[in-house]
Amino acid sequence: MIKAILIFNNHGKPRMSKFYEHYTEDTEQQIIRETFHLVSKRDENVCNFLEGGLLIGGSENKLIYRHYATLYFVFCVDSSESELGILDLIQVFVETLDKCFENVCELDLIFHLDKVHNILAEMVMGGMVLETNMSEIITQVEAQGKMEKSETLTLLFICQSMRQSQASRFSSKIS
Amino acid sequence: MALKIVKGSIDRMFDKNLQDLVRGIRNHKEDEAKYISTCIDEIKQELKQDNIAVKANAVCKLTYLQMLGYDVSWAAFNIVEVMSSSKFTYKRIGYLAASQCFHEGTDVIMLTTNQIRKDLSSPNQYDTGVALTGLSCFVTPDLARDLANDIMTLMSHTKPYIRKKAVLIMYKVFLKYPESLRPAFPRLKEKLEDPDPGVQSAAVNVICELARRNPKNYLSLAPLFFKLMTSSTNNWVLIKIIKLFGALTPLEPRLGKKLIEPLTNLIHSTSAMSLLYECVNTVIAVLISLSSGMPNHSASIQLCVQKLRILIEDSDQNLKYLGLLAMSKILKTHPKSVQSHKDLILQCLDDKDESIRLRALDLLYGMVSKKNLMEIVKKLMLHVDKAEGTTYRDELLTKIIDICSQSNYQYITNFEWYISILVELTRLEGTRHGHLIASQMLDVAIRVKAIRGFAVAQMATLLDNAHLLTGNTQRNGICEVLYAAAWICGEFSEHLEDPMQTLEAMLRPKVATLPGHIQAVYVQNAAKLFATVLQKHEGETDSQAAQETSQLLIDRLPLFVQSANLEVQERASCILQLVKYIQKLQQKNVEVAEEVTALFAGELNPVAPKAQKKVPIPEGLDLDAWINEPPSESESEDEKPKVVFAKEEPKHYRSRHTEVDEKELARRREVRKQEQANNPFYIKASPSSQKVYDAPGVEHIPVVQIDLSVPLKVPGMPMSDQYLKLEEERRQKEKAERKKKEKKKKREKRGKGRKADSGPESEEDITPAHQVDIVTEEMPENALPSDDDDKDPNDPHKALDIDLDKPLADSEKLPVRTHRPEVLKSPAEDRDSKSVPQETKKKSSKEKKEKKKDKEKDRKRSKEEKKKKKKHKEVEEELLESQPEEAVQSEETKEAAAPPTSTSAEEVTAPSSAAAVDTSSAAAPESEPDEPKDTEPEDTKSSKHKKKKQKKEKEEKEKKKKKRHHHHHHHGDAGGEDSVQNGTVEEEEPLPPMSNYSLLAENSYIKMMKEDAEQVYDIQGNHQDESKVVVSVIFENKSDSFLKSMEFNVLDSLNSKLQRPEGAGPHDGLTVPFQLPPGVSNEARFVFSVQSIVMPQKLKGTLTFIVKSDESSTHEKLDFKLHFTCTSYLITTPCYSDAYAKLLESGDLKGSSLRLEGINMPFHHLLARICFHHHFSVVERIDSCASMYSRSIQGHHVCLLVKTSDQTVSIDAKCDEPSLLGNVLDEIKQTFSKC
């Protein structure tokens, strides 16, 4: 099981957090701070695994992270997950983000938190890995994006027709 | 309506959206908190607006703020509103927000049940997907119970996208509602062989997660997984399966043997490191499970170790780390194979990566032997000096102590060396582990009698140099060792060379700066030292010195009497008075030493840590029984008794030791000797190298000549390194001596069991520098030798420890939405169905009774029951409160009008058939035996059913309750009829369950049941005038043959059309997406598009299928009629009373009315029936009058005013479409004419 997925930047500012167990907002922030503290002091060329922090689950859990430019992607997992598998999953996640945002950068994540969540939801569900095939993930994300777009288009269409009818009513009044 | 949308979208242009919010926060870096609080105020305003777009935008911003750590739970209700939007865009925002901030304590969650259910059955797969994803984050036990069946149905959805999500979420459902595991498991198992790899992987994932916690229940799946492992090419799936096997093998060694070969093949063939690593891990697990010594497996171990070595040597730090991790698993069972890689592991200790160093440390633990312990510890001590961070250094410190103290100091040959190490460790600055070192010092000094002299000398040095340890406040952690030092010096003061000096050191004024508990020990042990000094001086008849000592104490102790610490104060003043008294006696030249020493006479024995737990409870003593009635419920229940025991416990066991008499001691010594003789690790003394030391009560303890060339007196810094050299020399000497002895054909036999061969130095050849008697820890005499590691009783996974191979009992079916009786419903069934809630009610009242009874005995359980009761109540209430689709926890699924074919013969087979059809979707097929029409067998049937149910409960509850249950169930059966006849039923009475599955058609091969078309959607967008209706049909195979190629076809009418896939002609049938083995049933959904909804419709259809038996296969067909009632086009829509009033005032609505005579059911039943069967919601209810509202899928408003007096019910109705209203009223009339 994956217990939490955190994205924060080099200064520890959270960019996305997804907890698969309930914590209060304060504890969540504490966990993010603690995790950042643990992860940030590690050198670049050391291993990507870390004995879990004290807050999430304790000794049974592991932090598996990757550092990309300004962002840390941290997965907190228990012993049932394969360490190398999760590392691959992080890679898939980041590549998917890259495809969906076209050259993803930190700003994309900041301004489109909901989209990041939606992409993640196609990969991990309730702490369990749902899909690891990148093209499948992208297909589903795009299909949902299309749906959203068509809905907003319909809305616009209705708006337009309303405006027209209003206008015609208005003109009929005048005449 | 549309106007509102426009208005909303214009409003929206002025609102901040998420991007604006983020930008704003970034622009207000200085006063971020202030800016956000104004934003939250804005959001609150936005949430107050009616427009859903504005609300969704606000909720989206809240999601962002939640991530930043702001509590947004106040907006929970608004989130629910956004979730229930019909637009996917908003729905998704709502579900995302809910998944981020809802949890079990969120009270609005219970409002979401119906919304989620609606979304789950949405024709749009992404609505369903979003709902599943959201639900996976905030599922509660109630939601799990109510939705389990819906989710289970989705597991057979036609879209793999939904299937895989439904499969995954089942794990969460199981956790929250363990009862669902058994009924859902067959289908879950089926999904292991799903054609879609994603679904398969999800199923593997869920089962692995389940099996990890309770592996024994999943052993029967091993062959299936084995097949998957050899056939699958998906690495994710393989990894999961291989991990699962790792959990299963310890339970079934035969499985392990089978696994070795394919795993070895995988190890050789795979290029994926992750897979390789997991294979190695599982092979290790297999090897551990196979009792070692299987010769043909040594190759496997070699293979593993060799692969791991490659990993460790890899430049990739991750592989290195994992290699070490796996290595430590091998270590436990095959230490020899790992020890040969000691060089590699020691090398890893120097790695720059802390994670890797820590893993290497773990490995060291298992690699030490008598031979290399000193060498390894020396290396670790070097690291301690070099270590930069305190965490790693502390880790090193604990590891050193762990390594040395493991298995009763098994590897320590020279305790002087160990004490020196401990003393050296006290030099660590700022360590947290002072107490650990202290407890080691105490343990060694107490248990290794031979070392006491040396230990005392070292401790005296420590005390003398206490300023080195306490000088710096940063070193506070380490001053704990002074506690041990003081105690050791006091307790074993007879070994002190210069007790006076130590006494002075202990009474220095600086001691007062130490923590209280240490000072207390100082004071107490100063008294012990005092006794020793007195004895010494009186022995030398040096009364002057003795009196000086007393004076010293009298001078110094007042400092402690003033201490703020109560313990110190008390001890100091006692001792001060005592010393004053002694001084008086001394001045009279009375010899007091003897008596003072007697104060501290007697030896303390170490007590095993588990000793208290192992004291058997005397018969008749119930520790859980209340001594006094607990005061009130509000006080925390567990706390109180615990405190009582915590206080009493130490008292008990201290007294145990003072009472030990001589005889007992002798007996224990005998036992201990016996034990030692049987202990292979206990090294017997060789008489040649020991001096006999005669002391009463002490065994022949060898005493070592302390080499005085060792500079013991270096303050606080004994040189442990010296021992290494000494040890080398000693071993050499010993070896030579032994050889010499050998040549002389030794006259004396060496110690029992000691080998004396002169081969290369082996483990056993290393004799300890001095024989030690490691005093075994004391245990109560008749301790039970149980070693049960108690599991955490709060582990949620414990509830999932369920036997999955047992056939599914009727009573275990998932709660299904209560179903509506259909047109053809027989009165007998209706009656039967009545008995069900009756029973639930009985149950809850019974629980009430039980609660009272058990209150004193088990408060916790009663609390649970209360909760349960509450749940029952909730269900009832919800039904009342216009939530007609709410599930009632009834297992029965009644369906209409089965021909009276089922006889008692069929009943006999009922349990077994129920077992056979465990792949069934809903409960429908399983309830088949419940269906006979004639009342006679029906009654026996239902009582039989109850018995079955009762059986299950028997398992769960205690046996003594069984009788009561029995009684109640039978009562419940009879009560079914009562409730119908008895007009005056109390308000609390639960509602009769209502069924909405009706028989569609049936022949000897197949039975079709239709769920009342309740999933009605109005499709968004341009199809304004067309609505869609989803019909669920359950197909059940009644024959012994296999049914396949089922095609479902309906003759379309002008008004209603079956939705066919693109490209299909208007007369083509729809292929049913499954096949039916004998006895199995499954559910399929068909979508119809309907244009006008004001009239009920009937559609003729045919189902064609192929019956395939062993000999032949025939084409068969079955005709049926689909009936769409007008009510099925109504959607339950809540309406507020003011809006309702406005609607009625508007005057657009046309009226009609209806009178029903002879209705003798309680009013709330009546309302619930209308709500449930006809999709209305109660707007307002005053006494025996209620207003109700519903809306059609095409937006017609339907308002009812229901009044009742005596047995007459009058319904005044208004609707903007008179023909629709007329039809609905007819249908209502029909419903009530049936009861």
CSV table of N, CA and C in Angstrom, one decimal, chain B residues 765-805:
chain,number,residue,atom,x,y,z
B,765,ASP,N,36.6,-23.4,20.2
B,765,ASP,CA,38.0,-23.4,20.8
B,765,ASP,C,38.3,-22.2,21.6
B,766,ILE,N,37.5,-21.1,21.3
B,766,ILE,CA,37.9,-19.9,22.0
B,766,ILE,C,37.3,-19.9,23.4
B,767,THR,N,38.1,-20.1,24.4
B,767,THR,CA,37.6,-20.0,25.7
B,767,THR,C,37.5,-18.6,26.2
B,768,PRO,N,36.6,-18.3,26.9
B,768,PRO,CA,36.5,-16.9,27.4
B,768,PRO,C,37.7,-16.6,28.4
B,769,ALA,N,38.1,-15.4,28.4
B,769,ALA,CA,39.2,-15.0,29.2
B,769,ALA,C,39.0,-15.4,30.7
B,770,HIS,N,37.8,-15.2,31.1
B,770,HIS,CA,37.4,-15.7,32.4
B,770,HIS,C,36.1,-16.3,32.4
B,771,GLN,N,35.9,-17.3,33.2
B,771,GLN,CA,34.6,-18.0,33.1
B,771,GLN,C,33.6,-17.0,33.8
B,772,VAL,N,32.5,-17.0,33.1
B,772,VAL,CA,31.5,-16.1,33.7
B,772,VAL,C,30.2,-16.9,34.0
B,773,ASP,N,29.6,-16.4,35.1
B,773,ASP,CA,28.3,-17.0,35.4
B,773,ASP,C,27.3,-16.0,35.0
B,774,ILE,N,26.7,-16.2,33.9
B,774,ILE,CA,25.6,-15.2,33.6
B,774,ILE,C,24.4,-15.6,34.3
B,775,VAL,N,24.1,-14.9,35.3
B,775,VAL,CA,23.0,-15.3,36.2
B,775,VAL,C,21.7,-15.2,35.3
B,776,THR,N,21.0,-16.3,35.4
B,776,THR,CA,19.7,-16.3,34.6
B,776,THR,C,18.7,-15.4,35.3
B,777,GLU,N,17.9,-14.9,34.5
B,777,GLU,CA,16.9,-14.0,35.1
B,777,GLU,C,15.8,-14.8,35.8
B,778,GLU,N,15.2,-14.3,36.8
B,778,GLU,CA,14.3,-15.1,37.6
B,778,GLU,C,12.9,-15.0,37.0
B,779,MET,N,12.2,-16.2,37.1
B,779,MET,CA,10.8,-16.3,36.6
B,779,MET,C,10.0,-16.8,37.7
B,780,PRO,N,8.7,-16.6,37.8
B,780,PRO,CA,7.9,-17.2,38.8
B,780,PRO,C,8.0,-18.7,38.6
B,781,GLU,N,7.8,-19.4,39.7
B,781,GLU,CA,8.0,-20.9,39.7
B,781,GLU,C,7.2,-21.6,38.7
B,782,ASN,N,5.9,-21.4,38.7
B,782,ASN,CA,5.1,-22.1,37.7
B,782,ASN,C,4.7,-21.3,36.5
B,783,ALA,N,5.6,-20.6,36.0
B,783,ALA,CA,5.3,-19.8,34.8
B,783,ALA,C,5.0,-20.7,33.7
B,784,LEU,N,4.0,-20.2,32.9
B,784,LEU,CA,3.6,-20.9,31.7
B,784,LEU,C,4.6,-20.6,30.6
B,785,PRO,N,5.1,-21.6,30.0
B,785,PRO,CA,6.1,-21.4,28.9
B,785,PRO,C,5.5,-21.0,27.6
B,786,SER,N,4.6,-20.1,27.7
B,786,SER,CA,3.9,-19.7,26.4
B,786,SER,C,4.7,-18.5,25.9
B,787,ASP,N,4.8,-18.4,24.6
B,787,ASP,CA,5.5,-17.3,24.0
B,787,ASP,C,4.6,-16.6,23.0
B,788,ASP,N,3.5,-16.3,23.5
B,788,ASP,CA,2.5,-15.7,22.5
B,788,ASP,C,2.8,-14.2,22.3
B,789,ASP,N,3.1,-13.9,21.1
B,789,ASP,CA,3.3,-12.4,20.8
B,789,ASP,C,1.9,-11.9,20.5
B,790,ASP,N,1.4,-11.1,21.4
B,790,ASP,CA,0.0,-10.6,21.2
B,790,ASP,C,0.0,-9.7,20.1
B,791,LYS,N,-1.0,-9.9,19.2
B,791,LYS,CA,-1.2,-9.0,18.1
B,791,LYS,C,-1.9,-7.8,18.6
B,792,ASP,N,-1.8,-6.8,17.8
B,792,ASP,CA,-2.5,-5.6,18.1
B,792,ASP,C,-4.0,-5.8,17.9
B,793,PRO,N,-4.8,-5.7,19.0
B,793,PRO,CA,-6.2,-6.0,18.8
B,793,PRO,C,-6.9,-5.0,17.9
B,794,ASN,N,-6.3,-3.9,17.7
B,794,ASN,CA,-7.0,-2.8,16.9
B,794,ASN,C,-6.6,-2.9,15.5
B,795,ASP,N,-5.8,-3.9,15.1
B,795,ASP,CA,-5.5,-4.0,13.7
B,795,ASP,C,-6.7,-4.2,12.9
B,796,PRO,N,-6.9,-3.3,11.9
B,796,PRO,CA,-8.2,-3.5,11.1
B,796,PRO,C,-8.1,-4.8,10.3
B,797,HIS,N,-7.0,-5.3,10.1
B,797,HIS,CA,-6.9,-6.5,9.2
B,797,HIS,C,-7.3,-7.7,9.9
B,798,LYS,N,-7.4,-7.6,11.2
B,798,LYS,CA,-7.7,-8.8,12.0
B,798,LYS,C,-9.2,-9.2,11.6
B,799,ALA,N,-10.0,-8.2,11.4
B,799,ALA,CA,-11.4,-8.5,11.1
B,799,ALA,C,-11.5,-9.3,9.7
B,800,LEU,N,-10.4,-9.2,8.9
B,800,LEU,CA,-10.5,-9.8,7.6
B,800,LEU,C,-9.9,-11.2,7.7
B,801,ASP,N,-9.7,-11.7,8.9
B,801,ASP,CA,-9.2,-13.1,9.0
B,801,ASP,C,-10.4,-14.0,8.9
B,802,ILE,N,-10.8,-14.3,7.7
B,802,ILE,CA,-12.1,-15.0,7.4
B,802,ILE,C,-11.8,-16.2,6.5
B,803,ASP,N,-12.4,-17.3,6.9
B,803,ASP,CA,-12.2,-18.5,6.1
B,803,ASP,C,-12.9,-18.3,4.7
B,804,LEU,N,-12.2,-18.3,3.7
B,804,LEU,CA,-12.8,-18.0,2.4
B,804,LEU,C,-13.2,-19.3,1.6
B,805,ASP,N,-12.8,-20.4,2.2
B,805,ASP,CA,-13.1,-21.7,1.4
B,805,ASP,C,-14.4,-22.3,1.8
